[in-house]
XYZ file of C-alpha atoms in Angstrom:
783
model
C 7.723 -29.785 2.007
C 9.275 -29.079 -1.374
C 12.987 -28.615 -1.633
C 13.871 -25.050 -2.590
C 17.300 -23.538 -3.125
C 16.489 -19.835 -2.861
C 12.986 -19.086 -1.615
C 11.642 -19.723 1.885
C 15.026 -18.678 3.212
C 16.563 -15.565 4.764
C 18.534 -13.473 2.286
C 19.638 -9.849 2.573
C 17.757 -7.280 0.498
C 19.317 -6.574 -2.867
C 19.480 -2.863 -1.997
C 20.631 -3.259 1.592
C 24.205 -2.156 0.973
C 23.484 1.026 -0.985
C 20.902 2.093 1.563
C 22.973 1.555 4.687
C 26.026 3.185 3.101
C 24.040 6.185 1.868
C 24.866 5.468 -1.770
C 21.214 5.075 -2.777
C 20.016 8.046 -4.804
C 16.482 9.298 -4.245
C 14.574 11.763 -6.438
C 15.736 14.733 -4.396
C 19.356 13.654 -5.009
C 19.038 13.798 -8.803
C 20.610 16.557 -10.825
C 20.605 17.183 -14.571
C 22.620 19.562 -16.761
C 20.830 22.875 -17.314
C 18.207 21.924 -14.700
C 15.598 24.380 -13.419
C 13.961 24.325 -10.003
C 10.229 24.517 -9.498
C 8.072 25.786 -6.662
C 4.316 25.825 -6.030
C 1.968 28.581 -4.953
C -0.623 27.013 -2.659
C -3.724 28.453 -1.119
C -3.549 29.993 2.370
C -7.342 29.733 2.596
C -9.469 26.630 3.057
C -12.374 27.735 0.884
C -12.446 30.751 -1.407
C -13.242 31.929 -4.903
C -10.289 33.000 -7.014
C -11.216 36.384 -8.458
C -7.904 37.311 -10.078
C -4.308 36.082 -10.390
C -1.461 38.457 -11.320
C 1.824 36.743 -12.202
C 3.480 39.764 -13.830
C 5.867 40.547 -10.961
C 6.960 36.933 -10.733
C 7.628 36.743 -14.457
C 9.793 39.874 -14.332
C 12.054 38.510 -11.597
C 15.526 37.770 -12.949
C 16.156 34.033 -13.133
C 12.508 33.058 -13.601
C 11.970 30.986 -16.743
C 8.269 30.229 -16.584
C 5.134 30.772 -14.505
C 2.060 28.592 -15.036
C -1.483 28.685 -13.689
C -4.718 26.938 -14.632
C -4.744 28.937 -17.862
C -1.579 27.216 -19.045
C -2.244 23.791 -17.492
C -5.716 23.447 -18.929
C -9.009 22.105 -17.651
C -8.487 18.342 -17.932
C -9.685 16.693 -14.741
C -7.847 13.806 -13.134
C -7.829 11.799 -9.952
C -7.697 8.110 -9.077
C -10.985 6.572 -10.171
C -12.290 7.844 -13.540
C -15.764 7.886 -11.961
C -14.583 10.623 -9.581
C -12.063 12.720 -11.490
C -12.449 16.021 -9.621
C -8.998 17.645 -9.671
C -7.234 19.915 -12.134
C -3.516 20.653 -12.047
C -4.207 24.136 -10.664
C -7.374 25.600 -9.176
C -9.549 27.292 -11.783
C -12.285 29.126 -9.991
C -11.821 28.368 -6.345
C -9.625 26.734 -3.747
C -10.978 23.982 -1.517
C -8.348 23.469 1.213
C -5.254 25.133 2.653
C -2.591 23.902 0.257
C -4.709 23.727 -2.905
C -2.352 24.438 -5.801
C -2.749 27.714 -7.721
C 0.446 28.225 -9.728
C 3.982 26.962 -10.278
C 7.258 28.649 -11.135
C 10.450 27.387 -12.792
C 13.655 29.320 -12.115
C 17.385 28.892 -12.205
C 17.539 28.033 -8.529
C 15.108 27.190 -5.737
C 15.570 30.484 -3.909
C 14.540 32.443 -7.008
C 11.574 30.135 -7.613
C 10.350 30.627 -4.026
C 10.770 34.403 -4.281
C 8.799 34.402 -7.523
C 6.007 32.435 -5.859
C 5.810 35.115 -3.188
C 5.351 37.753 -5.917
C 2.244 36.141 -7.416
C -0.808 38.110 -6.347
C -4.137 36.320 -5.883
C -7.405 38.079 -5.091
C -9.755 35.792 -3.138
C -13.369 35.949 -2.032
C -13.591 33.879 1.118
C -16.324 31.247 1.415
C -17.696 29.435 4.473
C -15.356 26.685 5.649
C -16.625 23.154 6.227
C -14.307 21.149 8.471
C -16.882 18.843 10.116
C -18.348 16.183 7.791
C -21.631 16.199 9.706
C -21.941 19.955 9.152
C -21.021 19.505 5.485
C -23.959 17.173 4.770
C -26.561 19.369 6.421
C -29.260 20.755 4.207
C -28.178 24.132 2.859
C -24.454 23.700 3.511
C -22.333 25.315 0.789
C -21.220 22.889 -1.924
C -17.481 22.313 -2.103
C -17.956 20.804 -5.583
C -20.889 21.956 -7.699
C -21.502 18.379 -8.889
C -22.156 17.246 -5.316
C -24.548 19.769 -3.717
C -24.871 17.814 -0.459
C -21.084 17.220 -0.292
C -21.528 13.439 -0.402
C -18.920 12.412 -2.946
C -19.695 8.711 -2.778
C -22.150 6.488 -0.977
C -22.503 2.729 -0.724
C -25.500 0.652 0.258
C -25.019 -3.090 0.378
C -26.874 -5.916 2.061
C -26.088 -9.608 2.014
C -28.703 -11.836 3.561
C -31.439 -10.109 5.556
C -29.982 -8.268 8.534
C -33.187 -6.972 10.106
C -34.836 -10.386 10.076
C -31.644 -12.018 11.314
C -31.320 -9.599 14.244
C -34.849 -10.517 15.344
C -33.656 -14.062 15.884
C -30.553 -13.130 17.886
C -30.188 -13.711 21.642
C -27.852 -10.772 22.156
C -27.523 -7.562 20.153
C -25.063 -4.781 20.793
C -24.452 -1.387 19.160
C -21.227 0.616 19.515
C -19.693 3.678 17.921
C -16.051 4.175 17.089
C -13.976 6.999 15.623
C -10.348 7.255 14.600
C -8.378 10.346 13.517
C -7.058 11.571 10.178
C -3.490 10.347 9.764
C -0.346 11.145 7.826
C 1.691 8.479 6.039
C 4.824 9.784 7.792
C 7.180 8.249 5.226
C 10.758 9.479 5.550
C 11.116 10.807 2.001
C 8.853 13.724 1.000
C 7.605 13.494 -2.576
C 10.108 14.757 -5.158
C 10.557 14.498 -8.910
C 12.581 15.595 -11.926
C 10.925 15.958 -15.336
C 13.019 15.904 -18.513
C 11.478 16.793 -21.877
C 13.955 16.199 -24.669
C 14.276 17.500 -28.202
C 12.696 14.345 -29.640
C 9.443 15.095 -27.852
C 9.856 12.398 -25.216
C 9.139 13.120 -21.563
C 10.871 11.242 -18.738
C 9.672 11.710 -15.173
C 11.835 10.507 -12.287
C 9.505 10.392 -9.325
C 9.147 9.045 -5.791
C 5.943 7.261 -6.644
C 4.356 3.930 -5.749
C 2.585 3.639 -9.105
C 4.652 4.539 -12.196
C 1.990 3.128 -14.540
C -0.872 5.221 -13.176
C 1.318 8.341 -13.106
C 2.302 7.717 -16.722
C -1.352 7.483 -17.756
C -2.289 10.640 -15.844
C 0.583 12.706 -17.254
C -0.311 11.554 -20.760
C -4.014 12.335 -20.297
C -3.672 15.703 -18.577
C -0.870 17.134 -20.702
C -2.001 15.578 -23.980
C 1.227 13.713 -24.678
C 1.007 10.267 -26.337
C 1.562 7.651 -23.645
C 4.336 6.088 -25.697
C 6.313 9.287 -25.302
C 5.929 9.403 -21.524
C 8.260 7.363 -19.357
C 7.966 7.293 -15.586
C 10.774 5.751 -13.590
C 11.493 5.457 -9.893
C 14.790 6.172 -8.210
C 15.008 4.671 -4.722
C 11.859 5.550 -2.792
C 11.814 6.211 0.926
C 8.454 4.750 1.842
C 4.941 5.361 0.596
C 2.266 3.495 2.598
C -0.450 4.679 0.155
C -0.221 8.488 -0.192
C 2.268 8.130 -3.089
C -0.049 5.782 -5.024
C -1.441 8.360 -7.455
C -0.265 11.231 -9.642
C 0.067 14.600 -7.918
C 0.306 18.230 -8.933
C 4.011 18.261 -8.136
C 4.653 15.715 -10.903
C 2.261 17.330 -13.361
C 3.712 20.805 -12.738
C 7.277 19.616 -13.258
C 6.272 17.904 -16.512
C 4.367 20.953 -17.766
C 7.239 23.320 -16.940
C 9.787 21.012 -18.567
C 7.720 20.769 -21.750
C 7.321 24.552 -21.895
C 10.951 25.438 -21.103
C 12.657 22.496 -22.806
C 14.797 22.053 -19.703
C 14.799 19.536 -16.833
C 12.700 20.738 -13.916
C 13.102 19.486 -10.362
C 10.437 19.907 -7.684
C 9.853 18.616 -4.194
C 7.539 18.899 -1.224
C 8.645 20.190 2.145
C 7.395 18.202 5.129
C 4.652 20.787 5.645
C 3.555 20.329 2.017
C 3.425 16.553 2.570
C 0.835 17.189 5.281
C -1.074 19.546 2.980
C -1.080 17.065 0.109
C -2.004 14.224 2.505
C -3.958 11.435 0.645
C -3.467 9.333 3.783
C -5.903 7.695 6.240
C -9.463 9.064 6.409
C -11.260 9.792 9.632
C -14.012 7.170 9.971
C -17.131 7.363 12.099
C -18.451 3.812 12.500
C -21.621 2.586 14.161
C -21.770 -1.198 14.387
C -24.657 -3.394 15.496
C -23.836 -7.075 15.920
C -26.224 -9.890 16.752
C -25.252 -13.326 18.078
C -26.811 -16.479 19.426
C -26.267 -17.250 23.103
C -23.781 -19.951 22.165
C -21.641 -17.264 20.523
C -22.576 -17.866 16.897
C -22.326 -14.663 14.863
C -25.557 -13.978 12.994
C -25.642 -10.432 11.659
C -23.705 -7.178 11.365
C -25.058 -3.741 10.522
C -22.358 -1.167 9.765
C -22.913 2.517 9.096
C -19.879 4.646 8.352
C -19.229 8.314 7.559
C -15.827 9.212 6.126
C -14.289 12.670 6.287
C -12.965 12.732 2.732
C -11.309 16.136 2.516
C -11.420 18.324 -0.571
C -11.024 15.747 -3.367
C -11.925 12.117 -4.067
C -8.463 10.562 -4.423
C -8.889 6.848 -3.537
C -12.032 7.613 -1.565
C -14.504 5.795 -3.757
C -12.576 2.581 -3.042
C -12.071 3.500 0.612
C -15.780 3.845 1.288
C -16.365 0.362 -0.137
C -13.469 -1.245 1.774
C -14.793 0.188 5.067
C -17.713 -2.200 4.701
C -16.650 -5.112 2.568
C -13.572 -6.189 4.548
C -15.689 -7.099 7.589
C -17.115 -10.005 5.573
C -14.266 -12.182 6.897
C -12.497 -13.897 8.622
C -15.598 -14.901 10.582
C -18.592 -16.821 9.292
C -21.203 -14.105 8.978
C -24.381 -14.944 7.050
C -25.955 -11.467 7.157
C -24.190 -8.138 6.641
C -25.544 -4.684 5.843
C -23.412 -1.666 5.099
C -24.192 1.997 4.480
C -21.187 4.206 3.795
C -20.916 7.915 2.998
C -17.750 9.755 1.960
C -18.135 13.473 2.523
C -16.203 16.397 1.063
C -14.758 18.854 3.596
C -12.298 21.769 3.309
C -9.336 19.714 4.467
C -6.508 18.043 2.545
C -7.834 15.074 0.569
C -7.717 11.659 2.199
C -6.834 8.535 0.284
C -5.290 5.133 0.837
C -3.040 4.135 3.682
C -1.746 0.764 4.841
C -4.784 -1.452 5.393
C -6.807 0.682 3.014
C -10.286 1.404 4.344
C -10.356 -1.476 6.764
C -8.239 -0.486 9.761
C -10.794 1.607 11.665
C -13.634 -0.807 10.865
C -11.544 -3.722 12.098
C -10.601 -1.848 15.277
C -14.251 -1.060 15.950
C -15.556 -4.566 15.349
C -12.781 -6.541 17.053
C -13.289 -4.457 20.192
C -17.038 -5.011 20.002
C -16.516 -8.753 19.590
C -14.501 -8.765 22.804
C -17.358 -7.051 24.612
C -19.803 -9.610 23.263
C -17.552 -12.502 24.282
C -17.373 -11.100 27.814
C -21.150 -10.643 27.966
C -21.591 -14.272 26.898
C -18.988 -15.476 29.398
C -16.707 -16.791 26.686
C -12.948 -16.575 26.312
C -12.246 -14.045 23.481
C -10.084 -16.515 21.577
C -12.563 -19.375 21.919
C -15.339 -17.011 20.778
C -13.341 -16.136 17.665
C -12.364 -19.754 16.977
C -16.020 -20.739 17.148
C -16.824 -18.405 14.267
C -13.641 -18.696 12.231
C -13.636 -19.299 8.488
C -11.368 -21.843 6.882
C -10.007 -22.743 3.464
C -12.801 -23.232 0.953
C -15.316 -21.004 2.728
C -16.976 -18.159 0.808
C -18.108 -14.993 2.582
C -21.615 -13.586 2.331
C -20.175 -10.976 -0.064
C -18.562 -13.626 -2.292
C -14.938 -13.530 -1.164
C -13.412 -16.950 -1.788
C -11.064 -18.229 0.908
C -8.862 -20.238 -1.441
C -6.487 -20.480 1.505
C -6.932 -19.190 5.046
C -4.757 -19.967 8.040
C -6.853 -17.920 10.451
C -7.439 -20.765 12.886
C -3.740 -21.586 12.830
C -2.859 -17.931 13.487
C -5.135 -17.729 16.525
C -3.881 -20.987 17.982
C -0.271 -19.955 17.374
C -0.539 -16.666 19.265
C -2.556 -18.259 22.031
C 0.141 -20.855 22.588
C 3.037 -18.506 21.835
C 2.015 -15.738 24.226
C 1.071 -17.717 27.301
C -2.523 -16.455 26.952
C -4.056 -19.117 29.175
C -1.696 -18.276 32.024
C -2.272 -14.524 31.734
C -5.848 -13.791 30.669
C -7.808 -12.771 33.778
C -4.811 -13.362 36.003
C -2.800 -10.163 35.576
C -2.634 -7.505 38.311
C -4.542 -4.230 38.044
C -2.938 -1.968 35.479
C -1.669 -4.904 33.426
C -3.720 -6.194 30.517
C -3.718 -8.606 27.614
C -5.827 -8.356 24.459
C -6.394 -10.252 21.246
C -7.699 -9.426 17.780
C -7.765 -10.801 14.236
C -7.281 -9.214 10.817
C -7.955 -9.883 7.170
C -6.890 -8.215 3.921
C -6.720 -8.620 0.155
C -3.700 -9.930 -1.757
C -4.028 -7.337 -4.460
C -7.087 -5.624 -5.867
C -8.880 -7.879 -8.303
C -9.352 -5.083 -10.835
C -7.323 -2.073 -12.058
C -8.316 1.390 -10.866
C -9.536 2.202 -14.370
C -11.845 -0.120 -16.291
C -9.574 -2.315 -18.370
C -8.707 -5.877 -19.254
C -5.015 -5.023 -19.021
C -2.529 -7.349 -17.422
C -1.835 -6.310 -13.836
C 1.846 -7.203 -14.033
C 4.376 -8.071 -16.693
C 8.028 -9.057 -16.474
C 10.927 -9.765 -18.791
C 14.121 -11.731 -18.241
C 17.081 -11.454 -20.580
C 20.226 -13.535 -20.298
C 23.611 -11.925 -20.814
C 25.474 -13.164 -23.865
C 28.042 -15.033 -21.742
C 25.224 -16.682 -19.808
C 26.526 -15.501 -16.459
C 23.904 -12.935 -15.574
C 20.128 -13.120 -15.477
C 18.715 -9.647 -16.055
C 15.240 -9.244 -14.578
C 13.271 -6.241 -15.807
C 10.119 -5.594 -13.822
C 7.995 -2.444 -13.733
C 6.991 -3.341 -10.167
C 7.588 -0.625 -7.563
C 9.953 -1.239 -4.662
C 9.190 1.527 -2.169
C 11.226 -0.029 0.602
C 9.022 -3.040 1.234
C 11.507 -5.338 -0.488
C 9.717 -6.363 -3.673
C 12.978 -6.231 -5.665
C 14.395 -8.839 -3.319
C 11.322 -11.055 -3.383
C 11.065 -10.916 -7.181
C 14.778 -11.666 -7.546
C 14.348 -14.727 -5.346
C 11.323 -15.902 -7.335
C 13.243 -15.472 -10.604
C 16.254 -17.377 -9.266
C 14.137 -20.225 -7.907
C 11.960 -20.578 -10.992
C 14.912 -20.476 -13.370
C 17.145 -22.631 -11.198
C 20.035 -20.214 -10.712
C 21.649 -18.635 -7.686
C 20.233 -15.513 -6.034
C 23.410 -13.577 -6.752
C 23.207 -14.412 -10.473
C 20.028 -12.324 -10.922
C 20.309 -8.584 -11.468
C 17.013 -6.764 -11.009
C 15.944 -3.488 -12.616
C 12.528 -2.200 -11.566
C 10.049 0.652 -11.327
C 10.225 1.815 -14.943
C 7.304 2.022 -17.357
C 9.698 1.165 -20.194
C 9.859 -2.358 -18.715
C 6.147 -3.056 -19.200
C 3.041 -2.698 -17.087
C 2.706 -3.149 -13.370
C -0.116 -1.461 -11.496
C 2.203 -0.594 -8.622
C 2.760 -1.007 -4.922
C -0.678 -0.855 -3.341
C -3.278 -3.286 -1.990
C -0.523 -5.726 -1.021
C -0.392 -7.020 -4.580
C 3.225 -7.293 -5.697
C 4.345 -10.638 -4.253
C 1.321 -12.398 -5.722
C 0.776 -10.481 -8.968
C 4.264 -9.262 -9.908
C 5.635 -12.534 -8.557
C 3.421 -14.509 -10.918
C 4.695 -12.536 -13.924
C 8.329 -12.943 -12.878
C 7.897 -16.676 -12.271
C 6.371 -17.078 -15.700
C 9.196 -15.129 -17.359
C 11.794 -17.254 -15.576
C 10.075 -20.472 -16.593
C 9.976 -19.196 -20.176
C 13.736 -18.611 -20.180
C 14.351 -21.962 -18.545
C 12.304 -23.683 -21.235
C 14.235 -21.965 -24.010
C 17.628 -22.881 -22.556
C 16.653 -26.503 -22.030
C 15.135 -26.766 -25.515
C 18.392 -25.637 -27.146
C 20.375 -27.947 -24.877
C 18.051 -30.776 -25.776
C 18.641 -30.167 -29.468
C 22.398 -29.963 -29.085
C 22.794 -32.948 -26.762
C 19.934 -35.066 -28.086
C 18.455 -35.428 -24.615
C 14.711 -34.928 -24.051
C 13.852 -31.736 -22.203
C 11.915 -33.671 -19.593
C 15.093 -35.577 -18.696
C 16.842 -32.367 -17.642
C 16.350 -29.679 -15.034
C 18.168 -26.625 -13.726
C 18.889 -26.309 -10.020
C 21.209 -24.037 -8.098
C 23.015 -22.925 -11.254
C 23.790 -26.334 -12.767
C 22.086 -28.601 -15.275
C 20.681 -31.792 -13.800
C 20.605 -34.840 -16.067
C 17.977 -37.071 -14.543
C 19.180 -40.269 -16.195
C 22.813 -40.101 -15.254
C 25.963 -38.350 -16.306
C 26.472 -37.217 -19.878
C 29.547 -36.124 -21.772
C 29.486 -32.342 -22.202
C 33.237 -31.889 -22.580
C 32.922 -30.535 -26.132
C 30.502 -27.830 -24.994
C 32.764 -26.826 -22.140
C 35.804 -26.770 -24.360
C 34.091 -24.398 -26.762
C 32.968 -22.141 -23.921
C 36.484 -21.891 -22.508
C 37.959 -21.191 -25.951
C 35.483 -18.370 -26.478
C 36.415 -16.826 -23.129
C 40.205 -17.123 -23.150
C 41.755 -14.830 -20.549
C 38.644 -14.703 -18.375
C 39.357 -15.270 -14.720
C 36.562 -17.644 -13.736
C 36.105 -20.472 -16.177
C 33.550 -23.230 -15.550
C 34.912 -26.463 -14.118
C 33.893 -29.495 -12.131
C 31.699 -32.439 -12.963
C 28.517 -30.530 -13.708
C 27.437 -28.452 -16.691
C 26.769 -24.981 -15.410
C 23.756 -22.832 -16.279
C 26.233 -20.280 -17.561
C 27.496 -22.718 -20.183
C 24.017 -23.860 -21.127
C 22.796 -20.257 -21.455
C 25.759 -19.464 -23.696
C 24.789 -22.352 -25.970
C 21.245 -20.979 -26.118
C 22.567 -17.517 -26.945
C 24.734 -18.838 -29.771
C 21.701 -20.603 -31.194
C 19.036 -17.892 -30.733
C 21.049 -14.656 -30.720
C 19.136 -13.413 -27.705
C 17.369 -15.265 -24.927
C 14.430 -13.295 -23.572
C 11.550 -14.642 -21.524
C 8.278 -12.897 -20.825
C 5.617 -13.202 -18.171
C 2.257 -11.553 -17.610
C -0.429 -11.867 -14.944
C -4.014 -10.874 -14.401
C -6.492 -12.541 -12.079
C -8.951 -15.090 -13.340
C -12.671 -14.764 -12.807
C -13.454 -13.463 -9.341
C -16.612 -13.733 -7.306
C -19.318 -11.138 -6.877
C -21.655 -9.665 -9.497
C -23.297 -7.040 -7.286
C -22.615 -3.297 -7.474
C -19.268 -2.587 -5.849
C -18.047 -6.171 -6.078
C -14.892 -4.973 -7.796
C -13.677 -3.490 -4.497
C -12.582 -6.206 -2.123
C -12.512 -9.115 -4.521
C -9.031 -10.533 -4.763
C -7.332 -13.693 -6.004
C -6.320 -14.437 -2.399
C -6.673 -13.142 1.136
C -4.167 -12.873 3.948
C -5.049 -13.014 7.619
C -3.395 -12.406 10.960
C -3.917 -12.508 14.702
C -2.174 -10.640 17.483
C -1.966 -10.649 21.259
C -0.760 -7.483 22.942
C 0.190 -6.922 26.557
C 0.109 -3.443 28.098
C 0.761 -1.583 31.287
C -1.547 1.331 32.103
C -0.489 3.836 34.750
C -3.704 4.138 36.735
C -2.667 7.556 38.071
C -1.825 9.192 34.730
C -3.556 7.026 32.144
C -0.333 6.449 30.208
C -0.357 3.260 28.137
C 2.846 1.311 27.550
C 2.832 -1.658 25.196
C 4.959 -4.351 26.827
C 4.798 -7.264 24.445
C 3.288 -8.256 21.088
C 2.801 -11.707 19.591
C 1.837 -11.722 15.940
C 0.963 -14.578 13.590
C 0.364 -13.931 9.907
C -0.707 -16.267 7.134
C 1.356 -15.175 4.118
C 0.607 -18.337 2.145
C 4.272 -19.150 1.700
C 7.224 -17.060 2.828
C 9.474 -16.210 -0.112
C 11.922 -14.397 2.195
C 11.240 -15.140 5.842
C 13.157 -12.083 7.021
C 11.159 -9.846 4.689
C 7.888 -11.303 5.969
C 8.877 -10.658 9.567
C 9.981 -7.134 8.652
C 6.596 -6.382 7.123
C 4.848 -7.787 10.185
C 6.963 -5.688 12.548
C 6.472 -2.565 10.417
C 2.724 -3.038 10.440
C 2.683 -3.440 14.205
C 4.748 -0.291 14.637
C 2.408 1.710 12.409
C -0.647 0.290 14.165
C 0.810 1.104 17.585
C 1.388 4.697 16.482
C -2.166 5.029 15.192
C -3.546 3.525 18.389
C -1.608 5.660 20.844
C -0.306 8.846 19.221
C -1.257 9.884 15.704
C -3.687 12.677 14.881
C -3.522 15.504 12.351
C -4.957 18.561 14.049
C -6.547 21.592 12.370
C -7.227 25.105 13.560
C -10.564 26.792 12.886
C -9.259 28.133 9.541
C -8.530 24.646 8.231
C -4.769 24.937 8.639
C -2.784 21.869 9.736
C -1.669 22.680 13.273
C 1.045 20.024 13.596
C 2.711 19.682 10.164
C 6.098 18.381 11.342
C 7.324 15.016 12.521
C 8.223 16.740 15.769
C 4.624 17.738 16.451
C 2.891 14.830 14.681
C 4.097 11.936 16.784
C 4.650 8.486 15.306
C 5.928 5.381 17.023
C 9.705 5.057 17.192
C 11.904 2.140 18.132
C 11.727 3.393 21.719
C 7.960 2.835 21.751
C 8.140 -0.666 20.300
C 8.218 -3.663 22.646
C 9.632 -7.052 21.815
C 7.637 -8.544 18.962
C 7.289 -12.290 18.530
C 6.506 -13.002 14.891
C 5.043 -16.322 13.834
C 4.775 -17.132 10.121
C 1.818 -19.293 9.091
C 1.941 -20.907 5.637
C -1.337 -22.049 4.085
C -0.033 -22.594 0.517
C -2.239 -20.260 -1.485
C -3.167 -22.013 -4.787
C -3.413 -18.690 -6.642
C -0.044 -17.380 -5.499
C 3.424 -17.939 -6.966
C 4.889 -20.873 -5.010
C 1.855 -20.476 -2.718
C 2.681 -16.913 -1.575
C 0.245 -14.091 -0.783
C 0.191 -10.797 1.078
C 1.811 -9.609 4.269
C 2.440 -5.898 3.637
C -0.831 -4.403 4.837
C -2.878 -7.116 6.476
C -0.631 -7.378 9.498
C -1.703 -3.921 10.715
C -5.357 -4.935 11.060
C -5.345 -6.571 14.520
C -2.893 -4.188 16.206
C -5.220 -1.366 17.237
C -8.053 -3.545 18.561
C -5.617 -5.835 20.349
C -4.208 -2.781 22.152
C -7.724 -1.498 22.923
C -8.753 -4.875 24.309
C -5.578 -5.040 26.403
C -6.247 -1.551 27.798
C -9.731 -2.697 28.831
C -8.283 -5.789 30.467
C -5.909 -3.551 32.427
C -8.370 -0.842 33.426
C -11.948 -1.954 32.936
C -12.678 0.972 30.583
C -13.431 0.847 26.872
C -11.916 3.562 24.667
C -14.018 4.235 21.569
C -11.978 7.090 20.129
C -8.376 7.115 18.901
C -5.695 7.860 19.801
C -5.644 6.275 23.243
C -3.992 9.227 24.952
C -3.300 9.462 28.658
C -5.998 12.117 28.937
C -8.594 9.943 27.234
C -7.828 6.955 29.479
C -7.771 9.090 32.616
C -11.138 10.680 31.802
C -12.642 7.255 31.148
C -11.302 5.999 34.478
C -12.794 8.977 36.294
C -16.161 8.426 34.626
C -16.056 4.785 35.635
C -15.218 5.677 39.233
C -18.207 8.049 39.406
C -20.601 5.167 38.783
């Protein structure tokens, strides 16, 4: 084990104090001189033609400064993937879901803006509503988008190996169906923003986004402003989980109104509008057929999936690929066939959410694997270990396991949970279940076709040498990337954690593709490490010149200069430093030359000491159509064992205990890693047991509050035993890779398998409500 001074330790988050004291300022807290307040008019109908819009009454209301519709915003389409740009800022000819944006108002206060919105008159012609994806794809169903007459917005057909031939040679074949429910991200902070267009023609957008770079590009493209004049910066962000990973109409409206009025414009979603905007987890309908040999060897998987996409594409073109590709690992699987269809419906658009595209597929397959293991008379863990991939393996769809601690994860939870003493030995109503997961460490390619760097970073030393200023455009949305990147900078440069001051989430700092696909530790971390090493090299080169000592005979560790060949006389350098800083309270002393002194020498020689770093993945595997979705420079994996109690009279499921092992490559901050693991488990528990967005027959969200849409709270969470597995990823900075999203993958199937162990019934539809369990028990008792 290497000796590190900062990383692989437990340090508090850099923003912990301001958050717990309430001093952190979020977008909704911002205020500017002369600021206006914006509000949106959104459709009350799920599907209708817009015949006429009359804004005259709104414009006449005292205090209203501007009213904009599609006529003012223009026809430029946007979205996430350029191949599926299907949104405009405001609806032109028709609305496609309850909440579709029609107009926006800027006024002197929010109350006036909301009153003006109520004065806008829209004449609609109602159209048939399509809420069921299987109704939407029927021949003759009305087209939600003219470009897609059968309402299939994206479809994927992939085959690796020969599945039909392989199934013929299997000893056991099983087919199962599985369906989850549409989810909400349920982040604490609703989206909010402030746009400021100044007299020089520059536009600054302060927004609660996960992806400043992509928002900057969209604002520039849609509003026709040169990208160099658009700056997007993040205040503190209260969670994202995926739905904040693309530009939205709120941001574009605020920018448009600010440009037109010449005044700052602030806008924000209510909680109900968060549900309308959505862009969270799709509803997936999976049918899986798996074939194995009688000794338990996996041979083939056939996966067909239909996704309820909602009214627009959002991230859906990636989602429909992920729903198939991520089942290529962590098991050795020589034959895999996937057919996926993403279907437009008149609901809020679905997009990316933690574990993008893979959570429902993983839940479906890991439960099916348990059934197969039972049918073969094998222990579920031994069955998985028999098929497990290891470092150096390549999946049938060309994913390279440059590191993979999957075997270690499974063995760790088996031994850490007391599996052997519990499996098959618990009383009725008590159950234990296991499952594995697998996820990318960052998408291998940008959302738009480009050879751009995925992350850049800059480090600038203060002129006195005492502070290391790290500028990273990476997005900290609460997951702790600022902390992790600060630790990487400190370790790579050789200074103390507290000597690094991080500034982040600003497009003026460079390019970073944002907080999605669990990419920031690996990709942003690489750029920061490179910038720190650049600064370190510059400081040592100047020191070498001044002291006539070869660079290779020196190092920087823990804030002091190490002279590898013994002590040297640096008294003249120290004397000069102290003379230059007469009257300063803390002067350097002791027997060692401090980094502060060395950095000051470098500053005096160079005028400014700035280091840069940039990262993009090298060549990745896969040349087939769709290979760009799922390929990654590294892959994380995890395994979980869950214990439950099921009330056999009511069907209520209580999760009693969870043991989780995750291979994060190398833990930069062990506390952060455990926090991400626990957060994933909490989100997975909520999806398994509670979460479901419900709609009435008019397409209106029936439970658009966090009182009616239930998520897991601390009261629902059991004790969680977290086990960190380190496989030393060769493509990660210091060997690190993802933990943010992958840890959610095993949670749902582990709970489902535990419920079966407790009750003897399989639940194939989420959430696992008391009613659903009770009905399954009654059906079982009838047989």
